[in-house]
Coordinates of C-alpha atoms in Angstrom, one line a residue:
X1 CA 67.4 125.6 34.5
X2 CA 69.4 122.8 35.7
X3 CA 67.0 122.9 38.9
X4 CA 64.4 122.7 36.6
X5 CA 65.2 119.5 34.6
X6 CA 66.6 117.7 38.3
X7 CA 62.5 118.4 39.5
X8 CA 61.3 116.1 36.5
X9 CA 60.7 112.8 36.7
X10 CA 63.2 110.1 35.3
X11 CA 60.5 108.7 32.5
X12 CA 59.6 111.8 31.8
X13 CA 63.3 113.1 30.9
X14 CA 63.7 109.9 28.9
X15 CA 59.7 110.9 26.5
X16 CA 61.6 113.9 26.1
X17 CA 65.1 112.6 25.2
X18 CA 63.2 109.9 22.4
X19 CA 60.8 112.3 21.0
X20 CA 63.9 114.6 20.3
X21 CA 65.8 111.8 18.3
X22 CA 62.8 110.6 16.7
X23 CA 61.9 113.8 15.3
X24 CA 65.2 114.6 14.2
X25 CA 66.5 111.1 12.8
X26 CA 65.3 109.1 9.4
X27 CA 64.0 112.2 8.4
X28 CA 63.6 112.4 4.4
X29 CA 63.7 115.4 2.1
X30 CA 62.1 116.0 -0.7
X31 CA 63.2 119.2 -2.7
X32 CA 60.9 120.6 -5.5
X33 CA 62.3 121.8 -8.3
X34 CA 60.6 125.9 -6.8
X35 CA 63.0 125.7 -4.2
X36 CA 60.1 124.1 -1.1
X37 CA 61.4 121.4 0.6
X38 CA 59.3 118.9 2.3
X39 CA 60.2 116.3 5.1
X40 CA 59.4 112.9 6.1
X41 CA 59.9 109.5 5.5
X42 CA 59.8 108.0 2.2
X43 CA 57.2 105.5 2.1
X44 CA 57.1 104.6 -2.0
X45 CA 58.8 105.5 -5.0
X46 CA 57.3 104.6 -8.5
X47 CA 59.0 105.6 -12.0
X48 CA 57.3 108.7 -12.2
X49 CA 56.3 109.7 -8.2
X50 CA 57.5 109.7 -4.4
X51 CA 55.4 109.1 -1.7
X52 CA 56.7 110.8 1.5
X53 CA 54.7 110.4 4.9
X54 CA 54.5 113.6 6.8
X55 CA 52.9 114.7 10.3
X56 CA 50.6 115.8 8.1
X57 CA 50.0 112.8 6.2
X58 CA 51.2 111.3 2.8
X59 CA 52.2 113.6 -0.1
X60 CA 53.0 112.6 -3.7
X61 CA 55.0 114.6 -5.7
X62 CA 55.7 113.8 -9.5
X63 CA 59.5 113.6 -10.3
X64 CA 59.1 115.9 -12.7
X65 CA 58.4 118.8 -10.0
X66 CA 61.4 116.8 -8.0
X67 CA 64.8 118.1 -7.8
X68 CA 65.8 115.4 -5.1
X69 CA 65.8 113.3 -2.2
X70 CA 68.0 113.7 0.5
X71 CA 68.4 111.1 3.0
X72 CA 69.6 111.5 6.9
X73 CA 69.9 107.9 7.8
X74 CA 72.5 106.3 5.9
X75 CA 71.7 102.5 5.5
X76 CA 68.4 104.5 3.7
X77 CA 70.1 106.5 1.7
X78 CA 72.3 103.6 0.2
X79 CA 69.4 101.1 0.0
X80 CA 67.8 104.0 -2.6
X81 CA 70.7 104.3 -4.3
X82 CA 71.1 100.6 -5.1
X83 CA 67.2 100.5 -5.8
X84 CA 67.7 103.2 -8.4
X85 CA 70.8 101.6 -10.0
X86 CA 69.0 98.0 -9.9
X87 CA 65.8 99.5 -12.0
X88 CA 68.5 101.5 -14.4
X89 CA 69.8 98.0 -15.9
X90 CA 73.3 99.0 -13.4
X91 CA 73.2 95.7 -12.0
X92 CA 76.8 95.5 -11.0
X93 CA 77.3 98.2 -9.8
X94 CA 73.8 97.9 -7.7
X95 CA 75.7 94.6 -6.7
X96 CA 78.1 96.2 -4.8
X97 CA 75.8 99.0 -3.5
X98 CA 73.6 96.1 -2.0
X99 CA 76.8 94.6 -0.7
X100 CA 77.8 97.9 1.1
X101 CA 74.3 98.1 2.6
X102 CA 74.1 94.5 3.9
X103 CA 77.9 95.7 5.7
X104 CA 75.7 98.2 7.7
X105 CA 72.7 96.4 8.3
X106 CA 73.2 92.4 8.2
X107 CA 69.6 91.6 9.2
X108 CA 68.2 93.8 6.0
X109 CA 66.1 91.1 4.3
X110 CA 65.6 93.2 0.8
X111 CA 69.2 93.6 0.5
X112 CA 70.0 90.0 1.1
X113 CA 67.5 88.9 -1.5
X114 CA 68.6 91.4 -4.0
X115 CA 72.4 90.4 -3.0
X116 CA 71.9 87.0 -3.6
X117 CA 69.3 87.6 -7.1
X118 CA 72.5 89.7 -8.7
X119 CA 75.2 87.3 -7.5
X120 CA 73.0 84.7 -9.5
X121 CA 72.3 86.8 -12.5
X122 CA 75.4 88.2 -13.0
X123 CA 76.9 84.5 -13.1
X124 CA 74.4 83.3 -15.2
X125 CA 74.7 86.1 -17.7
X126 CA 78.6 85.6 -18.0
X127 CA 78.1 82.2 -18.5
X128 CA 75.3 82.1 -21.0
X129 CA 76.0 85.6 -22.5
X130 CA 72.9 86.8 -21.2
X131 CA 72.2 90.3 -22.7
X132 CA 68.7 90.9 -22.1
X133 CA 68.2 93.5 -19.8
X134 CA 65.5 93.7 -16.7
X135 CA 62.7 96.6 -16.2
X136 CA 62.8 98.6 -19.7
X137 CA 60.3 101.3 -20.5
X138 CA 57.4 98.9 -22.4
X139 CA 59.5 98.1 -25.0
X140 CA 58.1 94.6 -26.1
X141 CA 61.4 91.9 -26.5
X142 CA 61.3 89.4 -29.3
X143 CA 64.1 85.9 -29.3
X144 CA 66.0 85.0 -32.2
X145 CA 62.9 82.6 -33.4
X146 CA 60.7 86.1 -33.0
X147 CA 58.2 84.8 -30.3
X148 CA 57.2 87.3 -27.7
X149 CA 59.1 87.1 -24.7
X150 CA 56.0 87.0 -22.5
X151 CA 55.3 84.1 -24.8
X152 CA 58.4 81.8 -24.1
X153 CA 57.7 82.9 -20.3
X154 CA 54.3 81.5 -20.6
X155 CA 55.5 78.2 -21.8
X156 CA 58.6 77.8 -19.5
X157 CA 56.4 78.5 -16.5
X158 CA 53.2 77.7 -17.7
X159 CA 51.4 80.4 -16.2
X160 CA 49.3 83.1 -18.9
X161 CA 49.0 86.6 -17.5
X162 CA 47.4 89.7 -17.8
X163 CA 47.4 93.4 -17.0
X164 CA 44.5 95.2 -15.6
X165 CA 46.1 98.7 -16.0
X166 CA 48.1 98.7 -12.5
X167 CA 49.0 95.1 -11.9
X168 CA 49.5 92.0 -13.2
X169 CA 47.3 89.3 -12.4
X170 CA 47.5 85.0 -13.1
X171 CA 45.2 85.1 -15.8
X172 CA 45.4 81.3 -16.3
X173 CA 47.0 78.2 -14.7
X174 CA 47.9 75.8 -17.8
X175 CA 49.1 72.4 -18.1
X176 CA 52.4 73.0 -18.3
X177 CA 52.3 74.4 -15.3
X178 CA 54.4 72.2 -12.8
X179 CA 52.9 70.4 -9.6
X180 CA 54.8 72.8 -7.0
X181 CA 53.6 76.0 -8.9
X182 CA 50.2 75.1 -9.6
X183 CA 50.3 74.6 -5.6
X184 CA 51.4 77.9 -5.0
X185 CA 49.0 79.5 -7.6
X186 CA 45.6 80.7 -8.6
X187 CA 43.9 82.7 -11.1
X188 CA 42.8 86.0 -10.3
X189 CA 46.4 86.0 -8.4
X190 CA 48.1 89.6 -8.6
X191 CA 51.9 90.1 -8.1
X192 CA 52.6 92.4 -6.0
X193 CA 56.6 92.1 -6.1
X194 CA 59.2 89.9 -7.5
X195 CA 62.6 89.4 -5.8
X196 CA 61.7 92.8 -3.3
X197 CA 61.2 95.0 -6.6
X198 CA 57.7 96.4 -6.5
X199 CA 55.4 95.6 -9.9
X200 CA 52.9 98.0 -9.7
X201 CA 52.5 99.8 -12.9
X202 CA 54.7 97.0 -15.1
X203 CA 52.4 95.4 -17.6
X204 CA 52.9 91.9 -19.0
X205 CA 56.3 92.1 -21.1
X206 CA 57.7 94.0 -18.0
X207 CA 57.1 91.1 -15.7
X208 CA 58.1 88.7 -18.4
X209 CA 61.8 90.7 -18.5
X210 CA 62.2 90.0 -14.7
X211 CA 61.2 86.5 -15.2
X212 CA 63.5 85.4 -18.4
X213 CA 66.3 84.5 -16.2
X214 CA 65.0 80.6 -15.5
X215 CA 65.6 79.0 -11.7
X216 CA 64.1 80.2 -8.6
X217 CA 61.6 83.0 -8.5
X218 CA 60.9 84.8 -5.2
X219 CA 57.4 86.7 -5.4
X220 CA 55.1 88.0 -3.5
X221 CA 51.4 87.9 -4.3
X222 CA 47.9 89.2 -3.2
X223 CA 44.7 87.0 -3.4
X224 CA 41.0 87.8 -2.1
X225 CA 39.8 84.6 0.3
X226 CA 36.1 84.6 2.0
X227 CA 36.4 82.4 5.6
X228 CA 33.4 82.3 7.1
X229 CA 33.4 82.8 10.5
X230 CA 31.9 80.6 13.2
X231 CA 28.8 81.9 15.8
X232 CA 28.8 81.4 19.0
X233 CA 25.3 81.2 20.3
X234 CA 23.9 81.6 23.3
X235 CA 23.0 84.5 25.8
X236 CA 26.9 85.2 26.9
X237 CA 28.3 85.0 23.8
X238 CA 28.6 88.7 23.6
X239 CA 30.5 88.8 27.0
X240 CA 32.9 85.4 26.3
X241 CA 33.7 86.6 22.4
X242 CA 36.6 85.1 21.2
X243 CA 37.8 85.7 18.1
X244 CA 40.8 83.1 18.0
X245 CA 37.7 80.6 18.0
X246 CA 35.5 82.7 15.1
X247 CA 38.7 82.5 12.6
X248 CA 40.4 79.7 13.7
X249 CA 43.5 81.4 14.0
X250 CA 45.5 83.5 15.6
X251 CA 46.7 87.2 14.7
X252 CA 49.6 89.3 15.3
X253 CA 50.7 93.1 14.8
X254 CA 53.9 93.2 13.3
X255 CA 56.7 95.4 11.5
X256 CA 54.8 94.8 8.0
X257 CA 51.0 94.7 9.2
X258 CA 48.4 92.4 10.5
X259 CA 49.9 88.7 10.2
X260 CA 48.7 85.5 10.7
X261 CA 50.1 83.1 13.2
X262 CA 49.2 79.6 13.9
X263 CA 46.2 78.4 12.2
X264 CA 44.2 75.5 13.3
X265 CA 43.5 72.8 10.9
X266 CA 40.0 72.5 9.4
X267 CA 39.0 76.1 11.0
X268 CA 37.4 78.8 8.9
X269 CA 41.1 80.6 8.2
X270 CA 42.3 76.7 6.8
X271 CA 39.5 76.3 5.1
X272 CA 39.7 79.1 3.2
X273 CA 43.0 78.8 2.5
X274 CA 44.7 81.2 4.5
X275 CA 48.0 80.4 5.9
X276 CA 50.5 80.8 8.8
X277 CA 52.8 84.0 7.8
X278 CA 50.2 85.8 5.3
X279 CA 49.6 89.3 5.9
X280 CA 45.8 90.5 5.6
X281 CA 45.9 93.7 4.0
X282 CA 42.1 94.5 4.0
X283 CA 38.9 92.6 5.5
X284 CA 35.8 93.5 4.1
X285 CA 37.3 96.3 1.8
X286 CA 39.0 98.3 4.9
X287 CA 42.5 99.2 5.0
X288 CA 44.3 97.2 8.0
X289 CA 47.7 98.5 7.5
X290 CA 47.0 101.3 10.1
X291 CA 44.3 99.7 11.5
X292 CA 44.2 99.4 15.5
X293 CA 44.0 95.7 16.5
X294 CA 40.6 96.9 18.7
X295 CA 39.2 97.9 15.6
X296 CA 40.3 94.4 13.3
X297 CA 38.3 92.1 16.5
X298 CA 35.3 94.7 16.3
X299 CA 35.0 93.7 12.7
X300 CA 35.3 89.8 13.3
X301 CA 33.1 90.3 16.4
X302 CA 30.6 92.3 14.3
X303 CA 30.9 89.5 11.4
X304 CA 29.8 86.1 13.1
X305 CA 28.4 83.4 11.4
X306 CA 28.8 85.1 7.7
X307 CA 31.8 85.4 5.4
X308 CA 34.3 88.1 5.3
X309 CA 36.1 89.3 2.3
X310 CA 39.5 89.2 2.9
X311 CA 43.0 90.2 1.1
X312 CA 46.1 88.4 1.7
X313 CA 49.2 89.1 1.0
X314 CA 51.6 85.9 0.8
X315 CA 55.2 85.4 -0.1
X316 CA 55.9 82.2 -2.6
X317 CA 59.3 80.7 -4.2
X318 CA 58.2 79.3 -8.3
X319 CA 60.8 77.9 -10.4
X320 CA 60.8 79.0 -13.9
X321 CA 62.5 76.5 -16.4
X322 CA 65.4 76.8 -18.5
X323 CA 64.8 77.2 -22.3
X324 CA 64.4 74.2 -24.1
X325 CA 63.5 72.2 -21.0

């Protein structure tokens, strides 16, 4: 055996070596409640589902049918835990679990961002005697005047939203709104998450909870844009394609999908408002999140001269004033 392995090539040994740990490290599983197990890797988790990402592609199992979720990889396993404490109102103690996982991965951005949101919440609370509590099941919160807190929210940021049965979109920029949001901001906006926590499903009051603590406001949105694409003409065109010319821009593959990089001023990406560091999530209603960057230039090739429908994804810092401001 030993003669056998020595025969192999060096690169060939190390395919072997990485496929090994890859199959057998940050593997999830999920246990059903009949005893069958599944694993893979965790991919979302919603209040009443999991989403776990198989070799055989993504399964979604109700939490109902789930008796639980075991995680190899540690720095995982404590991130979920401090998730699940965050959405249960446990904010300190999801304090210190996000201060255990930042001790065993520094360069974790969610855990620094949740770190630094609890730090500030928990002072604010002691100091204010702030009881209201983040993320509860639709329950809608009135103050001691009895105005809807989605209400005072609307006034103190001066933004009027609304739910369309999965998300919550900008419904309405008003005048109260100040310069530096109304910069940031459009109707038909939808929030996507706010300070890492993902906001599908919340509707109006649950967003409104999240936001009722007033200073800075970390979010991340989605907004459809429609560049339209320059045309080369002429009989080499096909040959000399380039699509960094058609857009106006330049794109990038990385860790969270396809992302813009530097955009030229006055180009068809500029002018449609799409910025350096936005991820596209779909052009022309396809997926790109798995999509090869071949196929994303066959699509921009294919599309010269006419406008594309496009989905960005973009991260924004509001400020949301105090009460009585």
């Amino acid at each position: 055996m030993k003669k056998f392995f020595a025969k192999l090539p060096l690169f060939f040994l190390i395919t072997i070596f990485l496929l090994a740990v890859s199959s057998s490290s940050f593997s999830d599983t999920v246990t059903l409640k009949d005893g069958k197990k599944f694993k893979g890797l965790v991919v979302d988790e919603f209040s009443d589902r999991i989403v776990l990402s198989t070799k055989d592609g993504e399964k979604t199992f109700l939490k109902e049918e789930v008796k639980g979720v075991y995680f190899d990889d540690e720095i995982k396993a404590v991130m979920q835990t401090a998730r699940n404490q965050f959405k249960r109102g446990q904010y300190v103690e999801a304090y210190y679990t996000y201060k255990r996982a930042l001790e065993l991965d520094p360069t974790s951005k969610e855990a620094l961002e949740r770190f630094t949101y609890l730090e500030t919440f928990l002072n604010k609370k002691l100091k204010h005697d702030f009881k209201k509590s983040i993320i509860k099941n639709k329950i809608i919160h009135e103050n001691a005047e009895g105005v809807i807190l989605a209400d005072e929210i609307k006034e103190r940021l001066g933004v009027n939203f609304s739910f369309d049965g999965e998300h919550v979109r900008i419904e309405e920029i008003l005048d109260n709104c100040t310069k530096d949001n109304k910069e940031l901001l459009r109707p038909g906006d939808t929030i996507v998450s706010i300070w890492s926590e993902q906001t599908a499903y919340m509707d109006v009051d649950d967003i409104a909870e999240i936001l009722s603590i007033p200073g800075e406001i970390k979010m991340r949105i989605e907004r459809g844009l429609n560049p339209k694409l320059r045309d080369k003409k002429g009989v080499l065109s096909e040959f000399l394609y380039n699509y960094e010319n058609s857009i106006g821009a330049v794109l990038k593959i990385e860790k969270e999908g396809l992302t813009v990089g530097e955009v030229e001023k006055n180009g068809p990406f500029y002018s449609a408002g799409i910025n350096t560091g936005d991820f596209i999530c779909r052009i022309n209603g396809e997926d790109t999140r798995y999509m090869p960057f071949k196929t994303v230039l066959g699509i921009l090739k294919s599309n010269q001269g006419k406008y594309i429908e496009t989905i960005i994804r973009r991260d924004i810092v509001l400020w949301c004033k105090d009460k009585g401001i």
